[in-house]
Structure formats: structure tokens, C-alpha cells
Amino acid sequence: MTATTAAPSGAAQTAPAPAPPPVSVTPSPTPAGSVGPTDAGSEVAAFDIRIEAPLELRGMLERHIQLQRYRAVTDLDEAELARLVVLAESDVRNLVGTLGYFSPDIRITRSAPSNQRPTIVVAVDPGEATTIFKVGVEFTGDIGDSPDPDAKSQRTAIEGNWRLPPGRRFTQDAWDGAKTQALRELVAQRYPAGQISYSLADVDAISRTANLSLTLNSGPLYRLGEMQVSGVERYNPLLVPRLAQLKPGDVYDQRQLNDAQQRLAASGYFDSAYIFVDPASDPAAAPVQVQVREAKLQKIILGVGMTTDSGARTSVEHTHNSVPGIGWRAATKLQLERKSPFAQTEWTSIPNPDNWRWVALARTERLDDNALITRAQRLRFGRMQTDGHIDRNLHLQYERASVQGSGVNTTTDAQTGDGSALTANFVWAGRYFDSLPFPGRGYGIGVELGVGTTLGARRQPFTRTAARWLGILPLERGRVALRAEAGAVLAADDARVPATQLFRTGGDTTVRGYGLRDIGVALPGGVVGPGRYMTVASAEWQRPIMKDGLPTDWENTLFVDAGNVAEKAGDLSKKVAVGVGTGVRWKSPIGPLQIDLAYGVRPKKLRLHLSVGFVF
């Protein structure tokens, strides 16, 4: 004889009828008295419960078995207790079924030693777990009929990412999770009104297999309509649509909405931003609802900190988000530290429809490189664009470097970088990481191109190029971070190219084991100066620190860095500066905290390096 019974949460089960429970009585009304808590203390318990089952089942049954609710009912008589034992068998069968065991051997007995409260023993042999035999995922609505390649790609992705393939063990949580994930992938793109129209887990308890059926109804294709903005009062109303970069007619994409929301929140103009498309709206032109809370018009930030490169530092920064008369943002900062103090003001316009901004910058700084002290000034004017993961910058720049210190007595102005220049520059950077600020894979690449002339009594042309690359390769446990950087200045030997256009390296983020800008060209008198060619390379193995078999927020690293600066390209391979070491990383709320202990092979010294954040 067979019977079809309702399996947990929408799973249909065909199985032999369960054997009668060990104790069989005529059902009576629900036990008198109030139902107690599931964690009734032993001092008020009417009976004890002992679970005899594999560890996987024991904890779940101890927490969720219905018998726990009646332990605090102290006036149970024998008939009522017997009824609870009868009901417990079905309850246990359903609970065990949620973990994929649909043919368990369940024995529930009751013992009552003299002068002691009774003990109900629940013994469960779960048998073999149910596994997936067939999976059928069907699509209705636009996604099922559309010839659009993007719709076909989305269908393929949902099927390919299905979490319960044939052969996998069936559990109720896994079944619910697989359906949720499939629906999440459906509504994330094109179809925000998508829903599950049908689902069935058909479980055959005899063969211990389950056939899964799921139908996803996408509904219609959604396109974005006009933007409806609320919360803007003090700033230019064009600011929100230009920062959001969501165009009417674009196909709905939740990730693009999230990116737009992040751009608004990170812009500095708004303390918070929320973007929403109502699935009940017109699919052909769904209004994009944007709610923002504006940031204050002006703010002052006081900061203190420390780096192993420059020591202690303090700073003050003032930002005016809309300068009267022009509406530009002005950010002015003064930072005091031992090696590189500076003062800077940068003014930026609101973006145009193509997301380009005008930028004006003025900066003065002092670079302390021991025997050489460089005082530099810089003026810049141009345009910049941030488009998703790509940054572009076009600008004209004037800069002046005045070099002093004991090292100038034995060197020339061309060697120390004492001079001024006017340049036209193009800067491009692309970031292709899976997640920031804690990337697990991906790469970034940046390029700088500059053409200009030195100024003064004798003007001489020069070019400057620089490139950098960072690649993160995932491993089975951890990852490898590879980094490379190179630069070159092409000019006549006696050209007085400013030191800020030349190259030095070494420090926390370049070649560890050396101080900030310690690696340069050896000049007469034992002075280290800037050079016209530079290379840096690094390899770092990052491994998670495990606890109880799971990765923590801490990582251990092993690394080797190498770099050099030279006046001639052919000299870069000579006397390369190498640093090796180990360190730890912590995923802090503000980005990766890096603590490294490096050994500089050239100076034969250990150096501690500390930095925070991920910057490319």
C-alpha cells in the first residue's frame, strides 16, 4: 500500500505509509493547560526529551521538535502525554524531510521510572539522503519568447547558475535557496516584475530521488523613463541626472541603478541617495524615482595620522560644494608632515551631459629628500571624466621646482631637477576588479602621456610617459597580486626638467624595505637625485588566516619588490633595489589595513611599512 503525503514546503512525496508509532492510543483533546516555551527549564519540565540521531539531525530536532513546547505543561495526564507521542512522529518526519531524508526509521518511546518524571526518547535513523534526478527550468513572458540575444544570454546564465544540479543532495533550504537565486537573477536585469509562477519538488521516497520543476514568468521587458527627483534644494537640479547617468530608453538593469546610487552617494553633494523603479509602472517607460538628502554646502575636516613613510601628519580641509557665481566645487587642503607637506586647492565644475568636468588646480609642496629639498609649485587647468570604471584627464600644466640643500653644491640644475616647464597631458586609467576596496580578482591599468617644454632662458622640448599595472590572480586558497610600473622622460641631457616630472621610488606602496623616494640616481658627492627612467615590479602572495576552518578578515602575505631609477634606460638593470618580506592585511571598515615588515637587500636593513586603503 502506498500513500501520497504533503512534503515540506511544496515538495510532493510518494512513499510507503509510515509504520504505526510505538505507542498507540485513542486521540484525545489537546492537552489542558498553557503551552510552555521551547526552552523550559528542567525545574519546571513535565517530562524530559532525549534525541538519538546523527549529529546533523540532533541539533535541529532539539531546537524545533514540537514536544519542546509542552514540557512546561505540568498537569499532563497519561492520555495527554500519549497523544503528544503520537503527534511527535509526524512532526519528526516532516523536520527530517527538510534535510532530504524522506524514508527515516523513527522510533518514539516513553519511559517512566518510579518517582521520576517520564522521558520521551526520539530515535531517528535517517536512511539515505534524497538526491536530485532531473531539473526542469522553464521561462514564460518576454524572456521565453524574445529573440533578443541579451534575453537568450540571461536565460542561459540562469540555467547555468542553477544551484541544485542532478546528483546534488536535496534539502528544503537548498531548494528554497536555488529558487531565490534564480528569481534574483531574473529580476536583476530587464524584468523587475518577474516572479515564480510554478515550482514543484517531486520526491520519490522509494528511489530517494527528487525531480525539480520551476517556471519563471518574466513579465514584460522594462525600459527606463524620465527621472523623478526629490530632495534637491540648494544644488543645481541638473546635478542628479548627470551624476546618475541613467538615460530614458535604457533597458532596466539593477546593477546600473546601484552604480548610479553609489555615484550620487559618493559624490560629496549628498549624504544619502535611493533609486527605485516601480514594477507596477509602465514597462515601456518606467519612471526612475530618485530620493536624495543633500549634504551641507560647506564642511571642514580636521585630520591627524601617521605613515611609516612620512611620520606623523596633521591636515585641515575645507570644501565648498557650490561657490557663489559659478557653482563649482572648491576643495582646499593643507597637510603638514615631515617629508611632503603641501597646500592645494582644486575647483571642479558639475559634469556636462557626457560626464566631463572642468578642473582647475593650484598646489605648492615641499619634498624633503635628505640632501635635496625641493619646493614645487603647480598650476593645472583641463577636463576630466569618470565613466564607470574608466577615468580620463586632459590638462595643461605649469610647474616650477626649486631645489636646495647640501646636495646642490656638487650637482647641476639638470641633475637635481631645478627648473620649470609647461606641458600638455593625457591621463587614462581603467579598473577591472571584481569588487572594491577588497578585490579578489581582476586588473587595473593606467597610462600617462605628456609633451612639453622647459621654460627659462633656454627652452628645450621633452616628453614624459608612465604606465602602471596591477593584476590579481585568484588561487584555490588566497590570491597572487602582481604589480608593474615604468616611466621615461625623453629630453636633452642638459634640459632642466622639473624634479616633479622626473622619477624616484621606494616606500610603502612601491619598493618596500626602502624609505620614501630613497631609490634614485647616484649623483656626485653621494647625493641621491631624481632620474629619467624608472621601473618597479612586485609579486605578493596573499593567504587568508583561517579559524575553525573558515577564512577570517585577516590575511598573511609574502612578497618581493624590485625597482630602479636611472639616467639611461640601459642602466635600469644595474644595481636593482630589492625588498622581501611578510605582512598582514585586515579588512577594515575604511579599506585594507596593510602592515608589512620588509628587508631591503641594498641597505641590509629591516623597515616597517603601514598603509590603509586600496588605490589604483
Coordinates of N, CA, C and O in Angstrom, one line a residue, residues 86-154:
V86 N 2.1 10.4 19.9 CA 1.6 10.1 18.6 C 1.8 11.2 17.6 O 2.3 11.0 16.4
L87 N 1.6 12.4 18.0 CA 1.8 13.6 17.1 C 3.2 13.8 16.8 O 3.6 14.4 15.7
A88 N 4.1 13.5 17.7 CA 5.5 13.8 17.5 C 6.1 13.0 16.3 O 7.0 13.5 15.6
E89 N 5.6 11.8 16.0 CA 6.1 11.0 14.9 C 6.0 11.8 13.6 O 6.9 11.9 12.8
S90 N 4.8 12.3 13.3 CA 4.6 13.1 12.1 C 5.5 14.4 12.1 O 6.0 14.8 11.0
D91 N 5.6 15.0 13.2 CA 6.4 16.2 13.3 C 7.8 15.9 13.0 O 8.5 16.7 12.2
V92 N 8.4 14.9 13.6 CA 9.8 14.5 13.3 C 10.0 14.1 11.9 O 11.0 14.5 11.3
R93 N 9.0 13.4 11.3 CA 9.2 13.0 9.9 C 9.2 14.3 9.0 O 10.0 14.3 8.0
N94 N 8.4 15.3 9.2 CA 8.5 16.5 8.4 C 9.8 17.3 8.6 O 10.4 17.8 7.7
L95 N 10.3 17.3 9.9 CA 11.5 18.0 10.2 C 12.7 17.3 9.5 O 13.5 18.0 8.8
V96 N 12.7 16.0 9.5 CA 13.8 15.3 8.9 C 13.8 15.4 7.4 O 14.8 15.5 6.7
G97 N 12.5 15.5 6.9 CA 12.4 15.7 5.4 C 13.0 17.0 4.9 O 13.4 17.1 3.7
T98 N 13.0 18.0 5.7 CA 13.6 19.3 5.3 C 15.1 19.2 4.9 O 15.6 20.0 4.2
L99 N 15.7 18.1 5.5 CA 17.1 17.9 5.2 C 17.3 16.8 4.2 O 18.5 16.4 3.9
G100 N 16.2 16.4 3.5 CA 16.4 15.5 2.4 C 16.3 14.0 2.7 O 16.5 13.1 1.9
Y101 N 15.8 13.7 4.0 CA 15.6 12.3 4.4 C 14.1 12.0 4.4 O 13.4 12.4 5.3
F102 N 13.6 11.3 3.4 CA 12.2 11.0 3.3 C 11.8 9.6 3.6 O 10.6 9.2 3.5
S103 N 12.7 8.8 4.0 CA 12.4 7.4 4.4 C 13.1 7.1 5.7 O 13.8 6.1 5.9
P104 N 12.9 7.9 6.7 CA 13.6 7.7 8.0 C 12.9 6.6 8.8 O 11.7 6.3 8.6
D105 N 13.6 5.9 9.6 CA 13.1 5.0 10.6 C 13.0 5.7 11.9 O 14.0 6.1 12.5
I106 N 11.8 6.0 12.4 CA 11.5 6.8 13.6 C 10.9 5.9 14.7 O 9.9 5.3 14.4
R107 N 11.5 6.0 15.8 CA 11.0 5.2 17.0 C 10.9 6.2 18.2 O 11.9 6.8 18.6
I108 N 9.7 6.3 18.7 CA 9.5 7.2 19.8 C 8.9 6.4 21.0 O 7.9 5.7 20.8
T109 N 9.6 6.3 22.0 CA 9.2 5.5 23.2 C 9.2 6.4 24.4 O 9.8 7.5 24.4
R110 N 8.5 5.9 25.4 CA 8.4 6.7 26.7 C 8.7 5.8 27.9 O 8.2 4.7 27.9
S111 N 9.6 6.3 28.7 CA 9.9 5.5 29.9 C 9.5 6.4 31.1 O 9.7 7.6 31.1
A112 N 9.0 5.7 32.2 CA 8.7 6.5 33.4 C 9.1 5.7 34.6 O 8.3 5.0 35.3
P113 N 10.4 5.8 35.0 CA 10.9 5.2 36.2 C 10.1 5.7 37.4 O 9.6 6.8 37.5
S114 N 10.0 4.9 38.4 CA 9.3 5.2 39.6 C 9.9 6.5 40.3 O 11.1 6.6 40.4
N115 N 8.9 7.3 40.7 CA 9.3 8.6 41.4 C 10.1 9.5 40.6 O 10.8 10.4 41.1
Q116 N 10.1 9.4 39.3 CA 10.8 10.3 38.4 C 9.9 10.7 37.3 O 9.0 10.0 36.9
R117 N 10.2 11.9 36.7 CA 9.3 12.3 35.6 C 9.7 11.5 34.3 O 10.9 11.0 34.2
P118 N 8.7 11.3 33.4 CA 9.0 10.4 32.3 C 10.0 11.0 31.3 O 10.2 12.3 31.3
T119 N 10.6 10.2 30.5 CA 11.5 10.6 29.4 C 11.0 10.1 28.1 O 10.7 8.9 28.0
I120 N 10.9 11.0 27.1 CA 10.5 10.6 25.8 C 11.7 10.5 24.9 O 12.5 11.5 24.8
V121 N 12.0 9.3 24.4 CA 13.2 9.1 23.6 C 12.8 9.1 22.1 O 11.9 8.3 21.7
V122 N 13.4 10.0 21.4 CA 13.1 10.0 19.9 C 14.4 9.5 19.2 O 15.4 10.2 19.2
A123 N 14.3 8.3 18.6 CA 15.4 7.7 17.9 C 15.1 7.8 16.4 O 14.0 7.4 16.0
V124 N 16.1 8.3 15.7 CA 15.9 8.5 14.2 C 17.1 7.9 13.5 O 18.2 8.3 13.8
D125 N 16.8 7.0 12.6 CA 17.8 6.5 11.6 C 17.3 7.1 10.3 O 16.4 6.7 9.7
P126 N 18.0 8.2 9.8 CA 17.5 8.9 8.6 C 17.5 8.1 7.3 O 16.8 8.4 6.4
G127 N 18.4 7.1 7.2 CA 18.5 6.4 6.0 C 19.3 7.2 5.0 O 20.1 8.1 5.4
E128 N 19.2 6.9 3.7 CA 19.9 7.6 2.7 C 19.3 8.9 2.3 O 18.0 9.0 2.3
A129 N 20.1 9.9 2.0 CA 19.5 11.2 1.6 C 19.0 11.2 0.2 O 19.5 10.4 -0.6
T130 N 18.1 12.0 0.0 CA 17.5 12.2 -1.4 C 18.4 13.0 -2.3 O 18.9 14.1 -1.8
T131 N 18.6 12.6 -3.5 CA 19.4 13.4 -4.4 C 18.6 13.8 -5.6 O 17.5 13.3 -5.9
I132 N 19.1 14.8 -6.3 CA 18.4 15.4 -7.5 C 18.5 14.5 -8.7 O 19.7 14.1 -9.0
F133 N 17.4 14.1 -9.3 CA 17.5 13.3 -10.5 C 17.3 14.1 -11.8 O 18.1 14.1 -12.7
K134 N 16.3 14.9 -11.9 CA 16.0 15.8 -13.0 C 15.7 17.2 -12.6 O 15.1 17.4 -11.5
V135 N 16.1 18.2 -13.4 CA 15.8 19.6 -13.2 C 15.2 20.2 -14.4 O 15.8 20.0 -15.5
G136 N 14.1 20.8 -14.3 CA 13.5 21.5 -15.4 C 13.2 22.9 -15.1 O 12.3 23.2 -14.2
V137 N 13.8 23.9 -15.7 CA 13.6 25.3 -15.6 C 13.0 25.8 -16.8 O 13.6 25.7 -17.9
E138 N 11.8 26.4 -16.8 CA 11.1 26.9 -17.9 C 10.9 28.4 -17.7 O 10.9 28.9 -16.6
F139 N 10.7 29.1 -18.9 CA 10.5 30.5 -18.9 C 9.3 30.9 -19.7 O 9.0 30.4 -20.7
T140 N 8.5 31.8 -19.1 CA 7.4 32.4 -19.8 C 7.5 33.9 -19.8 O 8.4 34.4 -19.1
G141 N 6.6 34.6 -20.5 CA 6.7 36.0 -20.6 C 7.7 36.4 -21.7 O 8.1 35.6 -22.5
D142 N 8.2 37.6 -21.6 CA 9.1 38.1 -22.7 C 10.4 37.3 -22.8 O 10.8 37.1 -23.9
I143 N 10.9 36.9 -21.7 CA 12.2 36.2 -21.7 C 12.1 34.9 -22.4 O 13.1 34.4 -23.0
G144 N 10.9 34.3 -22.4 CA 10.7 33.0 -23.1 C 10.5 33.1 -24.6 O 10.8 32.2 -25.3
D145 N 10.1 34.3 -25.0 CA 9.7 34.4 -26.4 C 10.7 35.3 -27.2 O 10.8 35.3 -28.4
S146 N 11.4 36.2 -26.5 CA 12.2 37.2 -27.1 C 13.4 36.6 -27.9 O 14.2 35.7 -27.4
P147 N 13.6 37.1 -29.1 CA 14.8 36.6 -29.9 C 16.0 37.5 -29.6 O 17.1 37.2 -30.1
D148 N 15.9 38.5 -28.7 CA 17.0 39.3 -28.3 C 18.1 38.5 -27.7 O 17.9 37.7 -26.8
P149 N 19.4 38.7 -28.3 CA 20.5 37.9 -27.7 C 20.7 38.1 -26.2 O 21.1 37.2 -25.5
D150 N 20.4 39.3 -25.7 CA 20.6 39.6 -24.3 C 19.6 38.7 -23.5 O 19.9 38.3 -22.4
A151 N 18.4 38.6 -24.0 CA 17.4 37.7 -23.3 C 17.8 36.3 -23.3 O 17.7 35.5 -22.3
K152 N 18.3 35.8 -24.5 CA 18.9 34.4 -24.5 C 20.0 34.2 -23.6 O 20.1 33.2 -22.9
S153 N 20.9 35.2 -23.5 CA 22.1 35.2 -22.6 C 21.6 35.1 -21.2 O 22.2 34.4 -20.4
Q154 N 20.6 35.8 -20.8 CA 20.1 35.8 -19.5 C 19.5 34.5 -19.1 O 19.7 34.0 -18.0

